[in-house]
Tab-separated table of C-alpha atoms in Angstrom:
chain	number	residue	atom	x	y	z
A	1	MET	CA	34.718	15.035	-14.098
A	2	LEU	CA	33.741	15.540	-10.442
A	3	ILE	CA	30.687	17.539	-11.496
A	4	HIS	CA	29.567	14.728	-13.805
A	5	ARG	CA	30.139	12.182	-11.029
A	6	GLN	CA	27.995	14.168	-8.589
A	7	ALA	CA	25.270	14.525	-11.206
A	8	ASP	CA	25.257	10.751	-11.743
A	9	LEU	CA	25.023	10.134	-7.997
A	10	ALA	CA	22.235	12.651	-7.558
A	11	ALA	CA	20.251	10.784	-10.207
A	12	LEU	CA	19.928	7.877	-7.760
A	13	GLY	CA	16.952	8.601	-5.564
A	14	GLY	CA	16.298	11.766	-7.541
A	15	SER	CA	12.578	11.014	-7.756
A	16	ASP	CA	12.287	10.466	-3.994
A	17	CYS	CA	12.165	14.138	-3.008
A	18	GLU	CA	14.948	14.352	-0.430
A	19	THR	CA	17.780	16.728	-1.335
A	20	TRP	CA	21.057	15.096	-2.368
A	21	GLN	CA	23.871	15.979	0.002
A	22	PRO	CA	27.623	15.360	-0.075
A	23	GLY	CA	28.998	12.826	2.388
A	24	LEU	CA	28.539	9.133	3.118
A	25	LEU	CA	24.734	9.292	3.228
A	26	HIS	CA	23.593	11.387	0.295
A	27	GLN	CA	19.943	11.160	1.337
A	28	PRO	CA	20.204	10.756	5.124
A	29	VAL	CA	16.524	10.296	6.006
A	30	ASN	CA	15.815	7.861	3.191
A	31	SER	CA	19.061	6.033	3.985
A	32	LEU	CA	18.493	5.571	7.707
A	33	SER	CA	14.847	4.584	7.245
A	34	SER	CA	16.110	1.654	5.146
A	35	LEU	CA	17.296	0.094	8.394
A	36	ALA	CA	13.641	-0.746	9.087
A	37	TYR	CA	14.020	-3.588	6.576
A	38	ALA	CA	17.148	-4.843	8.311
A	39	ALA	CA	15.382	-4.850	11.682
A	40	ALA	CA	12.293	-6.565	10.265
A	41	GLY	CA	14.353	-9.140	8.381
A	42	LEU	CA	16.494	-9.944	11.415
A	43	TRP	CA	13.360	-10.444	13.520
A	44	ILE	CA	11.803	-12.709	10.892
A	45	ALA	CA	14.963	-14.759	10.375
A	46	THR	CA	15.545	-15.408	14.078
A	47	ARG	CA	12.002	-16.254	15.132
A	48	PRO	CA	11.625	-19.890	16.196
A	49	GLY	CA	9.616	-22.082	13.848
A	50	THR	CA	7.363	-25.013	14.630
A	51	ASP	CA	9.547	-27.343	12.539
A	52	ARG	CA	12.632	-27.353	10.326
A	53	ALA	CA	10.677	-26.275	7.237
A	54	GLY	CA	9.267	-23.280	9.084
A	55	ARG	CA	12.693	-22.271	10.346
A	56	VAL	CA	14.241	-22.554	6.883
A	57	ALA	CA	11.428	-20.547	5.285
A	58	GLY	CA	11.733	-17.876	7.971
A	59	ALA	CA	15.495	-17.636	7.495
A	60	VAL	CA	15.175	-17.308	3.722
A	61	PHE	CA	12.371	-14.765	3.906
A	62	GLY	CA	14.180	-12.781	6.585
A	63	THR	CA	17.335	-12.715	4.465
A	64	ALA	CA	15.317	-11.426	1.510
A	65	VAL	CA	13.900	-8.608	3.643
A	66	ILE	CA	17.374	-7.741	4.929
A	67	SER	CA	18.681	-7.639	1.343
A	68	THR	CA	15.973	-5.096	0.544
A	69	GLY	CA	17.318	-2.918	3.329
A	70	VAL	CA	20.900	-3.307	2.134
A	71	GLY	CA	19.931	-2.351	-1.411
A	72	SER	CA	17.931	0.650	-0.236
A	73	LEU	CA	20.712	1.829	2.089
A	74	LEU	CA	23.280	1.629	-0.708
A	75	TYR	CA	20.953	3.358	-3.149
A	76	HIS	CA	20.106	6.325	-0.919
A	77	GLY	CA	23.343	6.364	1.053
A	78	PRO	CA	26.863	6.026	-0.373
A	79	GLN	CA	25.531	5.252	-3.867
A	80	TRP	CA	28.588	3.224	-4.775
A	81	PRO	CA	28.864	1.667	-8.255
A	82	GLY	CA	26.419	-1.232	-8.465
A	83	SER	CA	24.106	0.234	-5.817
A	84	ALA	CA	21.290	0.688	-8.299
A	85	PHE	CA	21.494	-2.965	-9.353
A	86	VAL	CA	21.465	-4.246	-5.761
A	87	HIS	CA	18.528	-1.961	-4.975
A	88	ASP	CA	16.486	-2.928	-8.035
A	89	ALA	CA	17.202	-6.654	-7.727
A	90	ALA	CA	16.508	-6.821	-3.989
A	91	ILE	CA	13.163	-5.016	-4.034
A	92	PRO	CA	11.202	-7.870	-5.708
A	93	SER	CA	12.965	-10.622	-3.727
A	94	ALA	CA	10.856	-10.396	-0.562
A	95	VAL	CA	7.600	-9.991	-2.494
A	96	LEU	CA	8.439	-12.942	-4.740
A	97	PHE	CA	8.859	-15.077	-1.638
A	98	ILE	CA	5.214	-14.408	-0.815
A	99	THR	CA	4.177	-15.687	-4.245
A	100	VAL	CA	6.295	-18.834	-4.033
A	101	ASP	CA	5.255	-19.553	-0.449
A	102	ASP	CA	1.572	-19.310	-1.352
A	103	VAL	CA	2.017	-21.571	-4.374
A	104	ALA	CA	3.954	-24.050	-2.237
A	105	LEU	CA	1.111	-24.118	0.288
A	106	LEU	CA	-1.461	-24.625	-2.456
A	107	ARG	CA	0.512	-27.368	-4.193
A	108	GLY	CA	1.825	-29.108	-1.094
A	109	TRP	CA	5.478	-28.618	-1.980
A	110	THR	CA	8.296	-29.714	0.293
A	111	ILE	CA	10.510	-26.974	1.712
A	112	HIS	CA	13.328	-28.142	-0.582
A	113	ARG	CA	11.188	-27.694	-3.671
A	114	GLN	CA	9.899	-24.352	-2.430
A	115	ILE	CA	13.366	-22.909	-1.791
A	116	THR	CA	14.658	-24.267	-5.098
A	117	ALA	CA	11.788	-22.610	-6.972
A	118	TYR	CA	12.335	-19.369	-5.091
A	119	ALA	CA	16.077	-19.378	-5.851
A	120	MET	CA	15.355	-19.873	-9.551
A	121	VAL	CA	12.835	-17.011	-9.616
A	122	VAL	CA	15.211	-14.648	-7.806
A	123	ALA	CA	18.091	-15.615	-10.106
A	124	ALA	CA	15.944	-14.918	-13.157
A	125	THR	CA	14.898	-11.573	-11.689
A	126	CYS	CA	18.500	-10.554	-11.003
A	127	LEU	CA	19.467	-11.522	-14.540
A	128	LEU	CA	16.600	-9.512	-16.004
A	129	VAL	CA	17.466	-6.452	-13.913
A	130	GLY	CA	21.104	-6.757	-14.943
A	131	VAL	CA	20.328	-7.050	-18.633
A	132	MET	CA	17.494	-4.498	-18.714
A	133	PRO	CA	17.932	-2.013	-15.844
A	134	ALA	CA	15.136	0.185	-17.197
A	135	SER	CA	12.662	-2.641	-16.557
A	136	SER	CA	13.194	-2.592	-12.773
A	137	GLY	CA	9.982	-0.665	-12.098
A	138	THR	CA	7.946	-3.072	-14.203
A	139	ILE	CA	9.576	-6.048	-12.478
A	140	ALA	CA	8.760	-4.664	-9.021
A	141	ALA	CA	5.146	-3.980	-10.023
A	142	THR	CA	4.786	-7.443	-11.568
A	143	SER	CA	6.164	-9.014	-8.395
A	144	ALA	CA	3.580	-7.181	-6.289
A	145	ILE	CA	0.779	-8.226	-8.636
A	146	SER	CA	1.919	-11.848	-8.547
A	147	ALA	CA	1.901	-11.817	-4.735
A	148	ALA	CA	-1.605	-10.334	-4.672
A	149	ALA	CA	-2.801	-12.956	-7.188
A	150	ALA	CA	-1.253	-15.769	-5.155
A	151	GLU	CA	-2.967	-14.536	-1.996
A	152	ALA	CA	-6.265	-14.343	-3.888
A	153	MET	CA	-5.867	-17.950	-5.090
A	154	LEU	CA	-5.042	-19.073	-1.571
A	155	ALA	CA	-8.149	-17.350	-0.230
A	156	ARG	CA	-10.287	-18.929	-2.957
A	157	HIS	CA	-9.080	-22.510	-2.609
A	158	ARG	CA	-8.246	-22.687	1.096
A	159	ARG	CA	-9.763	-20.919	4.083
A	160	GLN	CA	-6.535	-19.394	5.298
A	161	GLU	CA	-6.020	-16.458	7.610
A	162	SER	CA	-6.028	-13.327	5.452
A	163	PRO	CA	-3.184	-10.794	5.702
A	164	ARG	CA	-5.643	-7.874	5.769
A	165	LEU	CA	-3.524	-5.759	8.093
A	166	ALA	CA	-0.456	-6.310	5.907
A	167	LEU	CA	-2.442	-5.242	2.843
A	168	LEU	CA	-3.794	-2.101	4.530
A	169	THR	CA	-0.296	-1.205	5.721
A	170	PHE	CA	1.079	-1.681	2.230
A	171	LEU	CA	-1.639	0.542	0.772
A	172	ALA	CA	-0.791	3.220	3.347
A	173	ALA	CA	2.857	2.852	2.350
A	174	GLY	CA	1.933	3.368	-1.291
A	175	LEU	CA	0.099	6.585	-0.466
A	176	ALA	CA	3.080	7.817	1.551
A	177	GLY	CA	5.428	6.982	-1.288
A	178	LEU	CA	3.305	8.828	-3.825
A	179	ALA	CA	2.969	11.831	-1.534
A	180	GLY	CA	6.726	11.928	-1.126
A	181	ARG	CA	7.614	11.865	-4.798
A	182	THR	CA	9.594	14.707	-6.268
A	183	GLY	CA	7.172	17.300	-7.617
A	184	SER	CA	4.370	16.296	-5.251
A	185	PRO	CA	2.742	19.188	-3.349
A	186	LEU	CA	3.773	17.404	-0.135
A	187	CYS	CA	7.406	16.995	-1.163
A	188	ALA	CA	9.705	18.970	1.175
A	189	PRO	CA	13.278	18.229	0.021
A	190	HIS	CA	14.997	19.522	3.177
A	191	SER	CA	12.513	18.123	5.708
A	192	LEU	CA	13.201	15.296	8.127
A	193	LEU	CA	9.743	13.979	7.277
A	194	GLN	CA	10.093	12.199	3.946
A	195	GLY	CA	7.303	10.250	2.283
A	196	HIS	CA	9.759	7.770	0.797
A	197	ALA	CA	11.239	7.113	4.227
A	198	LEU	CA	7.723	6.417	5.504
A	199	TRP	CA	7.308	4.024	2.576
A	200	HIS	CA	10.360	2.126	3.841
A	201	VAL	CA	9.039	1.862	7.395
A	202	LEU	CA	5.481	0.913	6.431
A	203	THR	CA	6.463	-1.703	3.848
A	204	ALA	CA	8.839	-3.256	6.385
A	205	ALA	CA	5.915	-3.387	8.828
A	206	ALA	CA	3.692	-4.963	6.151
A	207	LEU	CA	6.273	-7.698	5.529
A	208	LEU	CA	6.443	-8.366	9.273
A	209	GLN	CA	2.669	-8.671	9.410
A	210	TRP	CA	2.589	-11.057	6.456
A	211	ASP	CA	5.237	-13.211	8.131
A	212	ARG	CA	3.003	-13.492	11.191
A	213	VAL	CA	0.216	-14.789	8.940
A	214	ARG	CA	2.638	-17.197	7.232
A	215	ARG	CA	3.652	-18.642	10.565
A	216	ALA	CA	0.032	-19.027	11.634
A	217	ARG	CA	-0.704	-20.917	8.430
A	218	THR	CA	2.225	-23.296	8.751
A	219	ALA	CA	1.502	-23.830	12.451
A	220	GLY	CA	-1.963	-25.077	11.595
A	221	CYS	CA	-3.755	-22.067	13.070
A	222	SER	CA	-5.800	-21.560	9.908
A	223	PHE	CA	-9.042	-23.156	8.799
A	224	PRO	CA	-9.104	-26.398	6.812
A	225	PRO	CA	-9.540	-26.328	3.031
A	226	SER	CA	-12.981	-25.276	1.911
A	227	PRO	CA	-15.274	-27.872	0.286
A	228	GLY	CA	-14.279	-28.516	-3.285
A	229	GLY	CA	-10.880	-26.801	-2.728
């Protein structure tokens, strides 16, 4: 029974290269690097906003980023029952906020409507992950695509500051994640340098950079709508 239990635990994070170890943190490097999300989310949530709407949006977005860190820490660390669900449901939450925030800016939504829409999208995502766990990868990819599409629409219809640095950081994170996959020539299971851990740190940095752009937009530091927009 114990052997089967350890095999089940090792399956979590099994594609992320780092060797599974007994103890509280089964993948120590990948676990501890998850704290980058917690630090980024705490910074985002506690930054002062220009008005109440900005403060509420920052608090919600920061909480979403923190939840990503919690899910990742549970998934790579103690791997308690339910860790996979928390991990898979939390990953899209921060990215989905980007989509909803962009749509809210385009449509002129109030903060109440924006947060309500975001809550509904996150609830639907959690339900989908719970009912179809195997779809978690597709859900995460779809969330990223939706955020990219929303940013593209925002750029097309309004001359807003572009999150170029956030995008470049995210692309670098993707390369690090791919390089650190199990079976990759760069995968070193016992090394302290893990590609997946670098993915954690770089994506947390990308979310921080996007939040800076969000605050600039809401503070009126961006250009006015383009003609015909």
